[in-house]
PDB file of C-alpha atoms in Angstrom:
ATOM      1  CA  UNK T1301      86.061  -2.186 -43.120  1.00  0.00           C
ATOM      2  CA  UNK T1302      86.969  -1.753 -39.435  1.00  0.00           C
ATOM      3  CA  UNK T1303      84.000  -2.791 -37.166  1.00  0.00           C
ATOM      4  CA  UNK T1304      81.821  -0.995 -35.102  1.00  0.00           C
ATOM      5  CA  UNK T1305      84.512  -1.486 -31.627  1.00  0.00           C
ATOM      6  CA  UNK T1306      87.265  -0.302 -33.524  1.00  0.00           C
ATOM      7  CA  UNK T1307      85.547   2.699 -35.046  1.00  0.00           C
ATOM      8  CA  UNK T1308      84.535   3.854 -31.341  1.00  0.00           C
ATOM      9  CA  UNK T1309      87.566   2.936 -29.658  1.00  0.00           C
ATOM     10  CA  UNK T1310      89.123   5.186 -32.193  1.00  0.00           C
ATOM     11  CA  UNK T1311      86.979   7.535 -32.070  1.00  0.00           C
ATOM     12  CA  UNK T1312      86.547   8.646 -28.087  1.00  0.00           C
ATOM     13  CA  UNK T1313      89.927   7.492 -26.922  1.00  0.00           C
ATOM     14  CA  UNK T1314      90.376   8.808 -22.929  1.00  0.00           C
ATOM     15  CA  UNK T1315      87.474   9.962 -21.455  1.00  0.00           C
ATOM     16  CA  UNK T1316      85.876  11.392 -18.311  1.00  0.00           C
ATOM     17  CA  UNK T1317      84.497   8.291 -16.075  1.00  0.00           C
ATOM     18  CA  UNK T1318      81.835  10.652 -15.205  1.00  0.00           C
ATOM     19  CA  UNK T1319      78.602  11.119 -16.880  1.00  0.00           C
ATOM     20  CA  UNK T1320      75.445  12.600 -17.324  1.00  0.00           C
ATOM     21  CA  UNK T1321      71.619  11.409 -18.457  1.00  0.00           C
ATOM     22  CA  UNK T1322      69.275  13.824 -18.163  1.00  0.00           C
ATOM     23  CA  UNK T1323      65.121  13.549 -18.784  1.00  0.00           C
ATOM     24  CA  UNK T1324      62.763  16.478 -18.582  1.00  0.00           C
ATOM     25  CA  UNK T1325      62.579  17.203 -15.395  1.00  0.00           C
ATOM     26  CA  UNK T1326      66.322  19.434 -16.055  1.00  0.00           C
ATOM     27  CA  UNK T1327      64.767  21.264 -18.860  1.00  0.00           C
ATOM     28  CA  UNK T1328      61.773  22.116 -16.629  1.00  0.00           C
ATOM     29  CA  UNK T1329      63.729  24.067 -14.167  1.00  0.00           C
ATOM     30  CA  UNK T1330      63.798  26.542 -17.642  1.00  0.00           C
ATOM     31  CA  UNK T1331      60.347  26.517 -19.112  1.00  0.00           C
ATOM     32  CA  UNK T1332      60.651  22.776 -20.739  1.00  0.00           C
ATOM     33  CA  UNK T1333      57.686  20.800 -20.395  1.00  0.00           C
ATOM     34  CA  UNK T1334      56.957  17.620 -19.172  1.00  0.00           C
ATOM     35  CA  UNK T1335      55.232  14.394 -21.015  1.00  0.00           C
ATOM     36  CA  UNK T1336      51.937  15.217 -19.860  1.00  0.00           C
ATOM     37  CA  UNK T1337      52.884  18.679 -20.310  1.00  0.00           C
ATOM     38  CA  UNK T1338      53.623  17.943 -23.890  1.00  0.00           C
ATOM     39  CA  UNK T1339      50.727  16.064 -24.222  1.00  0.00           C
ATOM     40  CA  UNK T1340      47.980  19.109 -23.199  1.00  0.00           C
ATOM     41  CA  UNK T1341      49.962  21.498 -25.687  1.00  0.00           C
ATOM     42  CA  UNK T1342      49.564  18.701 -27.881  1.00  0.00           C
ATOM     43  CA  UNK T1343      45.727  17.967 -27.435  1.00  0.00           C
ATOM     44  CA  UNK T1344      44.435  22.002 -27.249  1.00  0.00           C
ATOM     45  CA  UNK T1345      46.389  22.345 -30.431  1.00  0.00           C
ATOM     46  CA  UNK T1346      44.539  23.962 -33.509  1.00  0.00           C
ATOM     47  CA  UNK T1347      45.324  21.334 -35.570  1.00  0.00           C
ATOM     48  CA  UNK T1348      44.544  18.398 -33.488  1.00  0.00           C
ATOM     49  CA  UNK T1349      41.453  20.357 -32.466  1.00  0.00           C
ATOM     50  CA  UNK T1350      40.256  20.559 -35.956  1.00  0.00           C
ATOM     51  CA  UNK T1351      41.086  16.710 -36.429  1.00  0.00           C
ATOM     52  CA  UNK T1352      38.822  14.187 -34.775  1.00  0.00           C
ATOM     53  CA  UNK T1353      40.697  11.183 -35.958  1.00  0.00           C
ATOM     54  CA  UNK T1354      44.285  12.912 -34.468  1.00  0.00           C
ATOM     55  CA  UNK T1355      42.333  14.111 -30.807  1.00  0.00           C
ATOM     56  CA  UNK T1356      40.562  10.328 -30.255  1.00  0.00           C
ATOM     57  CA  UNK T1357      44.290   9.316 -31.497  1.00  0.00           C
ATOM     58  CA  UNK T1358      45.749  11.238 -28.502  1.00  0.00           C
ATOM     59  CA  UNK T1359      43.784  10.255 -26.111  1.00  0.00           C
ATOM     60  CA  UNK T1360      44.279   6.863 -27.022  1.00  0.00           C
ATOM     61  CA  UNK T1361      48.109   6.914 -26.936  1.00  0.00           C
ATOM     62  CA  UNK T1362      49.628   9.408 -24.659  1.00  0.00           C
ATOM     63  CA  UNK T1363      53.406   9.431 -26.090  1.00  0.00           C
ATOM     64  CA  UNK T1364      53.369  11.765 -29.119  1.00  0.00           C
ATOM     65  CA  UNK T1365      56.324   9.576 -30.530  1.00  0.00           C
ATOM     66  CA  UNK T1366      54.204   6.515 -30.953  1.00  0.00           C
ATOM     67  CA  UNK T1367      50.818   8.556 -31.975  1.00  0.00           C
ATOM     68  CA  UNK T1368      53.625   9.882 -35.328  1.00  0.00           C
ATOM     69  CA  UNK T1369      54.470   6.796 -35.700  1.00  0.00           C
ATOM     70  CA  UNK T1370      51.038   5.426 -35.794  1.00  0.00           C
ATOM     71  CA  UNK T1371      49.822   8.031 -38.600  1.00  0.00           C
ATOM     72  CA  UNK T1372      52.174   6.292 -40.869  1.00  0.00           C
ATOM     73  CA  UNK T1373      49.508   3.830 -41.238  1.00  0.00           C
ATOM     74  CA  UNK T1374      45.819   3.802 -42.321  1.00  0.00           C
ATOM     75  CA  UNK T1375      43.093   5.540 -41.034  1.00  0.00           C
ATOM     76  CA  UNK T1376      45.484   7.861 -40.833  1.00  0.00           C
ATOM     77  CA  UNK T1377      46.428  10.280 -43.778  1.00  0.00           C
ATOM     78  CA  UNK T1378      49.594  12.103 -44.899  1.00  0.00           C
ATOM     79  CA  UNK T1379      47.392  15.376 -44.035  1.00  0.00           C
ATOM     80  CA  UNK T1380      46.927  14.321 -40.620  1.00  0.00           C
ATOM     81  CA  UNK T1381      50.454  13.084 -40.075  1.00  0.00           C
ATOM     82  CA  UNK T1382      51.471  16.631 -41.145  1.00  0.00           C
ATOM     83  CA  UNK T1383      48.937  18.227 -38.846  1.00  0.00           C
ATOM     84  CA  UNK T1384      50.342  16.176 -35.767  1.00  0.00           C
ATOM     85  CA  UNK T1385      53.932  16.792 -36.938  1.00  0.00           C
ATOM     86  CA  UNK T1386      53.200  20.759 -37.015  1.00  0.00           C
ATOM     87  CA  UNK T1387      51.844  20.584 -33.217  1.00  0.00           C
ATOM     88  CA  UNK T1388      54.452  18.157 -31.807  1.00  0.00           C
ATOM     89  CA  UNK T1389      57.011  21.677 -34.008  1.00  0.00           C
ATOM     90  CA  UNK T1390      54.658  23.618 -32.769  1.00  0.00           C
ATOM     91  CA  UNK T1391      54.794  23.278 -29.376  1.00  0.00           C
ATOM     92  CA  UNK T1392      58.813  22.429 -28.848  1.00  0.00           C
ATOM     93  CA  UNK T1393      59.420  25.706 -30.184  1.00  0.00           C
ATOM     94  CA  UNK T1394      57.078  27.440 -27.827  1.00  0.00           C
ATOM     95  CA  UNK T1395      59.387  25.490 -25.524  1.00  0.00           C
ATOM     96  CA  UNK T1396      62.743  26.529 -27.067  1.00  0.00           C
ATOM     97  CA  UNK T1397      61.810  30.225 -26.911  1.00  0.00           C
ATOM     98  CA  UNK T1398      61.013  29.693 -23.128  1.00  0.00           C
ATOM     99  CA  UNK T1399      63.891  27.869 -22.357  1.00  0.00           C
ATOM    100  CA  UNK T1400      66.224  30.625 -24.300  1.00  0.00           C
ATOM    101  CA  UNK T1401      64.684  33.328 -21.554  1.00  0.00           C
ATOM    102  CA  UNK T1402      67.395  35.021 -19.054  1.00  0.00           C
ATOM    103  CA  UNK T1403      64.426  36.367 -17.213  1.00  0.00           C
ATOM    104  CA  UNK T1404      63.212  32.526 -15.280  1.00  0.00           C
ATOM    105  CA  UNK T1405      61.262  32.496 -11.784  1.00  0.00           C
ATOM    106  CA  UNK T1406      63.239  31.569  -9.602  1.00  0.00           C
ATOM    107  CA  UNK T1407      66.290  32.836 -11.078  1.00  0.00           C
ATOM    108  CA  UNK T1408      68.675  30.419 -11.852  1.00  0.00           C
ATOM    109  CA  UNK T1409      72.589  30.848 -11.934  1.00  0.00           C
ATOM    110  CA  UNK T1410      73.553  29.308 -15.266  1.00  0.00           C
ATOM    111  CA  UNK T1411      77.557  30.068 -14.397  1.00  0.00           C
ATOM    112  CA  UNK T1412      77.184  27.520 -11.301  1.00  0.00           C
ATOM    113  CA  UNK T1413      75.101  25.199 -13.936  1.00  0.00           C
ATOM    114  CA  UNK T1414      77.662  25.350 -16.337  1.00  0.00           C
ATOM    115  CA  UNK T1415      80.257  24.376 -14.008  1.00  0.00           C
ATOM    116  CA  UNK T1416      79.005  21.650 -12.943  1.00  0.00           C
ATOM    117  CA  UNK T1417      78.301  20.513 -16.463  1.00  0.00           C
ATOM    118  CA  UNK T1418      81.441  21.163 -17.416  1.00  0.00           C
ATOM    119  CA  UNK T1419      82.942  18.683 -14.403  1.00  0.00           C
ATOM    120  CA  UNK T1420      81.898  16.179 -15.916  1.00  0.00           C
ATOM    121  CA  UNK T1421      84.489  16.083 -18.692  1.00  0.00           C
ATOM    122  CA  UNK T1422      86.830  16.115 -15.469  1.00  0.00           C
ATOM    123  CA  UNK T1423      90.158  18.249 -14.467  1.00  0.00           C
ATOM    124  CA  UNK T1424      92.868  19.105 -16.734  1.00  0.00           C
ATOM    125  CA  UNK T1425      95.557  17.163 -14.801  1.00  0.00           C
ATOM    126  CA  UNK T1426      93.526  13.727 -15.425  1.00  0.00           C
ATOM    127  CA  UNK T1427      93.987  14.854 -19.414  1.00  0.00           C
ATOM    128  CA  UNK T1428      90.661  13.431 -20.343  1.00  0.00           C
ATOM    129  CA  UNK T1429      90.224  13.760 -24.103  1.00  0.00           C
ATOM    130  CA  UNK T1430      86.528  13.897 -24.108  1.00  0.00           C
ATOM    131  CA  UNK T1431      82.832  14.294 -21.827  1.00  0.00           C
ATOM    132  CA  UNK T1432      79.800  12.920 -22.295  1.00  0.00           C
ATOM    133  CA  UNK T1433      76.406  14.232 -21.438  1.00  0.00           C
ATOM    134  CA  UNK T1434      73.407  12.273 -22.683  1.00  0.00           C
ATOM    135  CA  UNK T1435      70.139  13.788 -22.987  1.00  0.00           C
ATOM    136  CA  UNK T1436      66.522  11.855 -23.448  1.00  0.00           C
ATOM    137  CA  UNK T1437      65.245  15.648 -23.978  1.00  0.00           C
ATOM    138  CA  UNK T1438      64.285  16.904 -27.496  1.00  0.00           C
ATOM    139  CA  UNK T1439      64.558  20.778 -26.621  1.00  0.00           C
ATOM    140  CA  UNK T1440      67.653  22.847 -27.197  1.00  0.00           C
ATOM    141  CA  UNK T1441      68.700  23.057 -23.810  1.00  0.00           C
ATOM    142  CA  UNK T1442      72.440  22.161 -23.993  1.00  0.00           C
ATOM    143  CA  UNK T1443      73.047  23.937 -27.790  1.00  0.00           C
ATOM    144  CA  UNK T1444      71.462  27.153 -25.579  1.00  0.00           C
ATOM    145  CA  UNK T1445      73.570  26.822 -22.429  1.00  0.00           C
ATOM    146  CA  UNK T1446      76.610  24.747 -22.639  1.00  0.00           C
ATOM    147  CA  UNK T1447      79.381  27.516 -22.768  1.00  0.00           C
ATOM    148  CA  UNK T1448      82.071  29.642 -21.066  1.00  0.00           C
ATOM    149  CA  UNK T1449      84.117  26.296 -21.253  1.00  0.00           C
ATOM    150  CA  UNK T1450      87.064  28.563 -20.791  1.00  0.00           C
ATOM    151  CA  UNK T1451      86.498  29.486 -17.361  1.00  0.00           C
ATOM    152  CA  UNK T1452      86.753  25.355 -16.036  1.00  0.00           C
ATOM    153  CA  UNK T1453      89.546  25.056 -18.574  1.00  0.00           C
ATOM    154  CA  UNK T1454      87.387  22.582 -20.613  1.00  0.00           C
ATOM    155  CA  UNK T1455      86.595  21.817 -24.262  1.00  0.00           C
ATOM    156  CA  UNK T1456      83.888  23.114 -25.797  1.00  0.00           C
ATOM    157  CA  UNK T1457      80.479  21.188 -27.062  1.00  0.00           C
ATOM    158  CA  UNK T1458      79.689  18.882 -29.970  1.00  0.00           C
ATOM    159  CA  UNK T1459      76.671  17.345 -31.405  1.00  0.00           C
ATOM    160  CA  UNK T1460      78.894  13.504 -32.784  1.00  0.00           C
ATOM    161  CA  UNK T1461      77.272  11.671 -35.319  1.00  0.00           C
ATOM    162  CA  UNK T1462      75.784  14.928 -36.846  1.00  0.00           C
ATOM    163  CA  UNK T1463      76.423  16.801 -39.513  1.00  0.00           C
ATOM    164  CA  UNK T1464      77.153  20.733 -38.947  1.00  0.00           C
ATOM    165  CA  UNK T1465      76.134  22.912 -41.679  1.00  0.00           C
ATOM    166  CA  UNK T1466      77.469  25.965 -43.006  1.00  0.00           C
ATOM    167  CA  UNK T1467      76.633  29.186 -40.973  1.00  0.00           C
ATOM    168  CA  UNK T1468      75.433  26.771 -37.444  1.00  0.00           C
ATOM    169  CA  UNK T1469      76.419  27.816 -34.593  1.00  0.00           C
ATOM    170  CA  UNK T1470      76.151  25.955 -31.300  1.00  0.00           C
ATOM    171  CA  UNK T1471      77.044  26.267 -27.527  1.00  0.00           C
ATOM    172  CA  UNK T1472      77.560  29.543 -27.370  1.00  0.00           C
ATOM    173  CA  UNK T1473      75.150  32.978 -25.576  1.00  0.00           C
ATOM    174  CA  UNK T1474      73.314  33.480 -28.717  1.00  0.00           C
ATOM    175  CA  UNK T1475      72.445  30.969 -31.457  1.00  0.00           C
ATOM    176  CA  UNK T1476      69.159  33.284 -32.281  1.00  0.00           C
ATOM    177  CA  UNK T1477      65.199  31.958 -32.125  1.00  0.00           C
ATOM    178  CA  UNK T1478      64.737  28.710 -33.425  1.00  0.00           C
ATOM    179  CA  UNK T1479      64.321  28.133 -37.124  1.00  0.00           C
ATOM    180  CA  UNK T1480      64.296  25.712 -39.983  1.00  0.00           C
ATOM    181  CA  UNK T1481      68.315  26.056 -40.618  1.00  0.00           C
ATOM    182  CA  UNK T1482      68.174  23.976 -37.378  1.00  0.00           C
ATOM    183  CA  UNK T1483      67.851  21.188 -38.642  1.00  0.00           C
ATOM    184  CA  UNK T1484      70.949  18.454 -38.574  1.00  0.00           C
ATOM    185  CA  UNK T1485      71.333  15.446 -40.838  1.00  0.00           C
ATOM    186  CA  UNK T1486      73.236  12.232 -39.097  1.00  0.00           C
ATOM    187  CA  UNK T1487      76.255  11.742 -40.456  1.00  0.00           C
ATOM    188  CA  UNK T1488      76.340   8.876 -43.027  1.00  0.00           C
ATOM    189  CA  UNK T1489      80.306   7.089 -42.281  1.00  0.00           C
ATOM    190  CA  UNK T1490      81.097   7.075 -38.761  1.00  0.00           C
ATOM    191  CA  UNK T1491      84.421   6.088 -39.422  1.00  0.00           C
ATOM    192  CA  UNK T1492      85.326   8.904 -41.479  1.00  0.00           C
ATOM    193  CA  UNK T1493      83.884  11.595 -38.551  1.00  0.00           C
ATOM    194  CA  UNK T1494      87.704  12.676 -36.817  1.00  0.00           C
ATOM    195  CA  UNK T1495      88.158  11.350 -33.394  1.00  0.00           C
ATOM    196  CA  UNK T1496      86.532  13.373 -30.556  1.00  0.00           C
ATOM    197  CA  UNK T1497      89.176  14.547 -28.698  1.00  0.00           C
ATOM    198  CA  UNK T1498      88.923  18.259 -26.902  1.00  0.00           C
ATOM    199  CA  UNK T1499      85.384  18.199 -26.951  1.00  0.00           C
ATOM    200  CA  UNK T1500      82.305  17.663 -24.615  1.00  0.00           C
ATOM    201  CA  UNK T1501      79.958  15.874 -26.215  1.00  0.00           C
ATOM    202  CA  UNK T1502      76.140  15.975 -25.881  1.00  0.00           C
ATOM    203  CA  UNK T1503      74.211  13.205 -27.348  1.00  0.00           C
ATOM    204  CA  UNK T1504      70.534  12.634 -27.777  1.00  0.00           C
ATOM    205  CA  UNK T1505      69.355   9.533 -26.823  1.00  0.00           C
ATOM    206  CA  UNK T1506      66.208   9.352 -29.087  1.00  0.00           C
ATOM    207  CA  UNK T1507      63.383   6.817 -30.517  1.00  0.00           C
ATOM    208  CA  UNK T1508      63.459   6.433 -34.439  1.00  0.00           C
ATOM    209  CA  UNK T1509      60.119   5.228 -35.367  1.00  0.00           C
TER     210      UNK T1509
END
């Protein structure tokens, strides 16, 4: 079994020296929310409204990642782990379906954002093989946004590590209101995913409690 340098060096080959983390505050310029934003969706939730152990819970431990992670455990029941999980879905798609808007205050030029994105998997003379853009955001920003690849003569997006399933469609002007067919499964064997050539990739950079 090859290990895991060989599997990567295999895998991205030539790639743009350029790269991009982003945190919330990109999304926001669209309608995404903040941490403390999150949290006040979070806390004037129904649900967590209705549940004294989940609100005292919140207002213990601000980070909505830990407070899930912390139902796993008693006090806490499966019911209220699925009534936090349903706020923290909840309130991203309330999120995704303002980010998705064309209509934002101030208007923003996503052709000049896209651009820009896009420079980051380089020129075509420096035949760079991939991009990367790293995300610590959990919204939909980049599936929504990232496209017209065409026009700065660059590849288009990928999700790596995850598993496409039939009838998904990413990175292009309309992948439709957010839904339960959304959801991707990691892929199992890295070393069996082809190598990621002639594609900019966006990964999430996530906590797995």
């Amino acid at each position: 079994m090859p290990n895991s340098d060989a599997i990567v060096s295999r895998m991205i080959g030539k790639f743009s020296n350029r790269v991009l983390l982003t945190g919330a505050g990109w999304s926001r310029n669209w309608g995404g929310q903040l941490a403390n934003e999150v949290w006040s969706s979070l806390i004037g939730h129904q649900r967590i409204r209705s549940n004294g152990r989940l609100r005292d819970l919140l207002l213990k431990e601000a980070a909505f990642e830990q407070a899930m992670g912390m139902t796993r455990a008693a006090p806490y029941t499966a019911l209220d782990r699925q009534d936090l999980e349903q706020a923290v879905l909840d309130t991203f798609i309330a999120m995704d379906r303002e980010i998705c808007r064309p209509d934002h205050r101030p208007w923003i030029n996503i052709y000049n954002v896209q651009e820009l994105l896009f420079r980051f998997w380089g020129q075509p003379h420096e035949r760079n093989g991939a991009g990367y853009l790293f995300t610590l955001n959990q919204d939909l920003f980049f599936e929504r946004h990232l496209y017209n690849e065409h026009v700065a003569g660059a590849p288009g997006g990928a999700l790596p590590g995850l598993a496409v399933r039939s009838g998904q469609r990413w990175f292009n002007t309309n992948i439709g209101p957010y839904s339960a067919d959304f959801v991707m499964q990691p892929i199992s064997d890295l070393s069996a995913q082809a190598r990621l050539q002639n594609q900019d990739e966006c990964h999430k950079v996530a906590r797995v409690l």
